[in-house]
Amino acid sequence: MKLRKLSMAALALGLLAAPEAFAQGEQFVPVTIYRTGAYANTGAPLMVGYMDYMAMLNERDGGVGGVKLTWEECETGYQNDRMVECYERLKGKGPTGAAVFNPLGTGLTYAILEKAAADKIPIVSLGYGRTDSTDGRVFPYSFPLITNYWSQSTAKIKFIAVKEGGMDKLKGKKIANVHHDSAYGKETIPVLDEQAKKYGFEVKHYPVAHPGLDQKATWLQIRQARPDWVILRGWGVMSQVSIKEAAAIGFARDKMVGVYWSGSEQDTVPAGDAAKGYISAAMHGSGTAFPVVQDVIRHVYDKGKGNGDKKEIGTVMWNRGIIHGLVNIEAIIVAQAKFGKKPLKGEEVQFGLENLNFTAERVKALGAENLLPPFKTSCRDHEGQAPVKFQQWDGQKWVMISDWVTTDQSIVRPMIEVSAASYAKEKNITPRSC
Amino acid sequence: MLYREAGQFKTSYPADQAIFPIPQDRWSLAIVLVAAFAVVPMVANNYWLVSILIPFLVFSLAALGLNILTGYAGQVSLGTGGFMAVGAFAAYNLAVRLPQLNYIVDFALAGLIAAAVGVLFGLPSLRIKGFYLAVATLAAQFFIEWLFTRVPWFTNYSSSGVITAPKMQMFGFDLSDPVSRYLITLCIVTVLTLAAKNMVRSAVGRSWMAIRDMDIAAEIIGIRPLHTKLLAFAVSSFYCGVAGALWVFFYIGAVEPQAFDINRSFQVLFMVIIGGLGSVLGSFLGAGFIVFLPIALNNAAALFGGALQADTLSHLELIIFGGLIIFFLIVEPLGLARLWQIGKEKLRLWPFPH
């Protein structure tokens, strides 16, 4: 009996944990993170970068427009059910509730997409998430910002065409799409099929089951199929295994193009020499030669207030966290200009996200020149159609090998509108007119 | 003293064979039900309803399903996640393709479809026993997950393979707010639990237990293994299927087939083992343990926010959770239900033990 009481007491203690007091003039930003599980090595540094950026703003500028930023971590473990729990736990915190959620996972985004729309809290899925939610008329609270999966895929095909010597040279080429067998991995299948039809190349899809440690069979098939290019849509430990397997069958690494999420140090360093020459799409630059990164080092890490390990600064994933900070906080700045310098509600931040305008001057003022591509959002377009760069691993670091490659909206936008319209019909949503 | 049966005389067979023969049990159950149906919806906030109580009920139902198969009929199964997936995808397809059906009918049909699949994958149990059967049911787990991932018809041609639950409406009422979702889940779980409780104390349940304890002996006294084992698979899969449907419609709202992967099967199996094999109450206790504890630890960790590194805290949660499982299994290998039983026996003598 003693045991029962003890465990009950422990339970009660945990569940009734007193909510921390938030001061009136604070903006609460929820941070959902996964420091445990199969994807922790790529997921955690990103959210650490995000928190570091907010910490830097608090130190340097005293917050945003005089409003201090506060945040609380919640561990999702990259599991949808834990994401729902975290969402419910964090959505009401702070004086005005959660400003904006960054689920950091396509499956996780799907899990809270409709809940957040009902609660009027925006979701930013920066470079991931549900692609057709780019249509802001049907999905007012979802923002797959910068470049969604389909746009990125068109840029990738363009890049391959440049390497081959022109769009017309794609005809008859064979492309293998090695993808993580999940909502994330499958998201580009329709757009690749569409592009294959348009440009006359052949695309074959090779699913790799979670977590992707065993890919021998997949790569044997690829060796038999002899594709000209391999598109790698890996996540977490899967990407490095793919690179190693490609080396094992002797497939040229400089004919492999990874997605944003397969292009970090976590994917190449463990693969060792096998990764040399491997190419991936890049949302942004890596390294520390950006004023905003220097500010984070000076105001946060030099004061011993960093949220993570100092050696992660400047890696692709950590820098992507800075990008998350720049974009999310910019939305708060835009919204503050309209609603006043006070803690904002989710639906006010939604206005900010819909009216982002990262001009070259604005990017420079933020100290993120060459880190963040210029882009602009609207009520119709929740993405921004930012261009994509490509980077190559030289064995030590990522080196940019292309200029900004624009996406092909003539393919993507009609597909998004068709898909969003069928969603609207299924759910009885009347699209906003704009 | 609290649980003393002395002086309670049964004067008829029905009274002696009642589902809860002791008034103390009847009263405490009545109090729990009143609390669950009337008090909880009034006092619980959305966070409790949506992210703790609904998953607790859904998992209790799945654990109950597995407990019928593994705890009562003795057939070890690792296919629970697969059967939940069948229920979830069946309910989704019925709701999308036959929108005129009432959701309760959807869930019942989804349960029956899961039961049929369960019977199919239960066939090897007639020849394979014990751990070997567990491996055979893995086939169900992997085949079903593969099927829903590969065949786009099941996800209504969703490009990402994610299904999203339609808006909940029944008899013209909107039932998408947390309280109604909780109440519907609670009703379904209550009815099915009552049915399970009655099944396991009737001839069906006794034949399951006979098969579990020694199948040759059971066959000799006239219990047909084919019928009994397949019935156990059918009933168990029905429960798991309904739990899967509830998971999509009332809890997450959007799932991909990977939500029902092998880890889900293990999770439910752990609930049954920790709660107590062969116990209806144990299914609920086990589900409570596995659902509440990580969240409680996670919340408790927030209290130590400043003192420890955030990543240390996240890992501590897993360490403490694993440690507690081992601790409980050492203290009481027969599960939490057995602990409760021991507690009841102590309460019978309290405050004057021998």
PDB file of N, CA and C in Angstrom, chain A residues 157-171 173 199:
ATOM      1  N   ILE A 157      14.911  19.298 -60.136  1.00  0.00           N
ATOM      2  CA  ILE A 157      14.906  18.801 -61.520  1.00  0.00           C
ATOM      3  C   ILE A 157      15.587  19.817 -62.432  1.00  0.00           C
ATOM      4  N   LYS A 158      15.342  21.107 -62.163  1.00  0.00           N
ATOM      5  CA  LYS A 158      16.003  22.148 -62.948  1.00  0.00           C
ATOM      6  C   LYS A 158      17.519  22.050 -62.803  1.00  0.00           C
ATOM      7  N   PHE A 159      17.954  21.838 -61.569  1.00  0.00           N
ATOM      8  CA  PHE A 159      19.385  21.724 -61.293  1.00  0.00           C
ATOM      9  C   PHE A 159      19.989  20.534 -62.046  1.00  0.00           C
ATOM     10  N   ILE A 160      19.266  19.412 -62.016  1.00  0.00           N
ATOM     11  CA  ILE A 160      19.740  18.223 -62.730  1.00  0.00           C
ATOM     12  C   ILE A 160      19.815  18.526 -64.224  1.00  0.00           C
ATOM     13  N   ALA A 161      18.802  19.255 -64.735  1.00  0.00           N
ATOM     14  CA  ALA A 161      18.782  19.590 -66.161  1.00  0.00           C
ATOM     15  C   ALA A 161      19.983  20.452 -66.536  1.00  0.00           C
ATOM     16  N   VAL A 162      20.322  21.416 -65.654  1.00  0.00           N
ATOM     17  CA  VAL A 162      21.491  22.259 -65.917  1.00  0.00           C
ATOM     18  C   VAL A 162      22.738  21.403 -66.022  1.00  0.00           C
ATOM     19  N   LYS A 163      22.852  20.435 -65.097  1.00  0.00           N
ATOM     20  CA  LYS A 163      24.024  19.554 -65.115  1.00  0.00           C
ATOM     21  C   LYS A 163      24.051  18.699 -66.377  1.00  0.00           C
ATOM     22  N   GLU A 164      22.860  18.359 -66.876  1.00  0.00           N
ATOM     23  CA  GLU A 164      22.787  17.525 -68.072  1.00  0.00           C
ATOM     24  C   GLU A 164      22.942  18.356 -69.344  1.00  0.00           C
ATOM     25  N   GLY A 165      22.754  19.677 -69.209  1.00  0.00           N
ATOM     26  CA  GLY A 165      22.938  20.544 -70.365  1.00  0.00           C
ATOM     27  C   GLY A 165      21.650  21.081 -70.965  1.00  0.00           C
ATOM     28  N   GLY A 166      20.597  21.132 -70.212  1.00  0.00           N
ATOM     29  CA  GLY A 166      19.363  21.750 -70.701  1.00  0.00           C
ATOM     30  C   GLY A 166      18.143  20.902 -70.410  1.00  0.00           C
ATOM     31  N   MET A 167      16.979  21.572 -70.329  1.00  0.00           N
ATOM     32  CA  MET A 167      15.734  20.888 -69.998  1.00  0.00           C
ATOM     33  C   MET A 167      15.433  19.767 -70.980  1.00  0.00           C
ATOM     34  N   ASP A 168      15.780  19.987 -72.272  1.00  0.00           N
ATOM     35  CA  ASP A 168      15.443  18.981 -73.284  1.00  0.00           C
ATOM     36  C   ASP A 168      16.304  17.721 -73.153  1.00  0.00           C
ATOM     37  N   LYS A 169      17.420  17.863 -72.439  1.00  0.00           N
ATOM     38  CA  LYS A 169      18.307  16.702 -72.273  1.00  0.00           C
ATOM     39  C   LYS A 169      17.755  15.717 -71.233  1.00  0.00           C
ATOM     40  N   LEU A 170      16.681  16.123 -70.532  1.00  0.00           N
ATOM     41  CA  LEU A 170      16.124  15.234 -69.507  1.00  0.00           C
ATOM     42  C   LEU A 170      15.406  14.045 -70.124  1.00  0.00           C
ATOM     43  N   LYS A 171      15.017  14.207 -71.387  1.00  0.00           N
ATOM     44  CA  LYS A 171      14.233  13.165 -72.055  1.00  0.00           C
ATOM     45  C   LYS A 171      14.993  11.831 -72.040  1.00  0.00           C
ATOM     46  N   LYS A 173      16.047  10.195 -69.600  1.00  0.00           N
ATOM     47  CA  LYS A 173      16.897   9.964 -68.436  1.00  0.00           C
ATOM     48  C   LYS A 173      16.118   9.176 -67.377  1.00  0.00           C
ATOM     49  N   TYR A 199       8.618  16.318 -68.880  1.00  0.00           N
ATOM     50  CA  TYR A 199       9.960  16.408 -69.469  1.00  0.00           C
ATOM     51  C   TYR A 199      10.414  15.099 -70.102  1.00  0.00           C
TER      52      TYR A 199
END
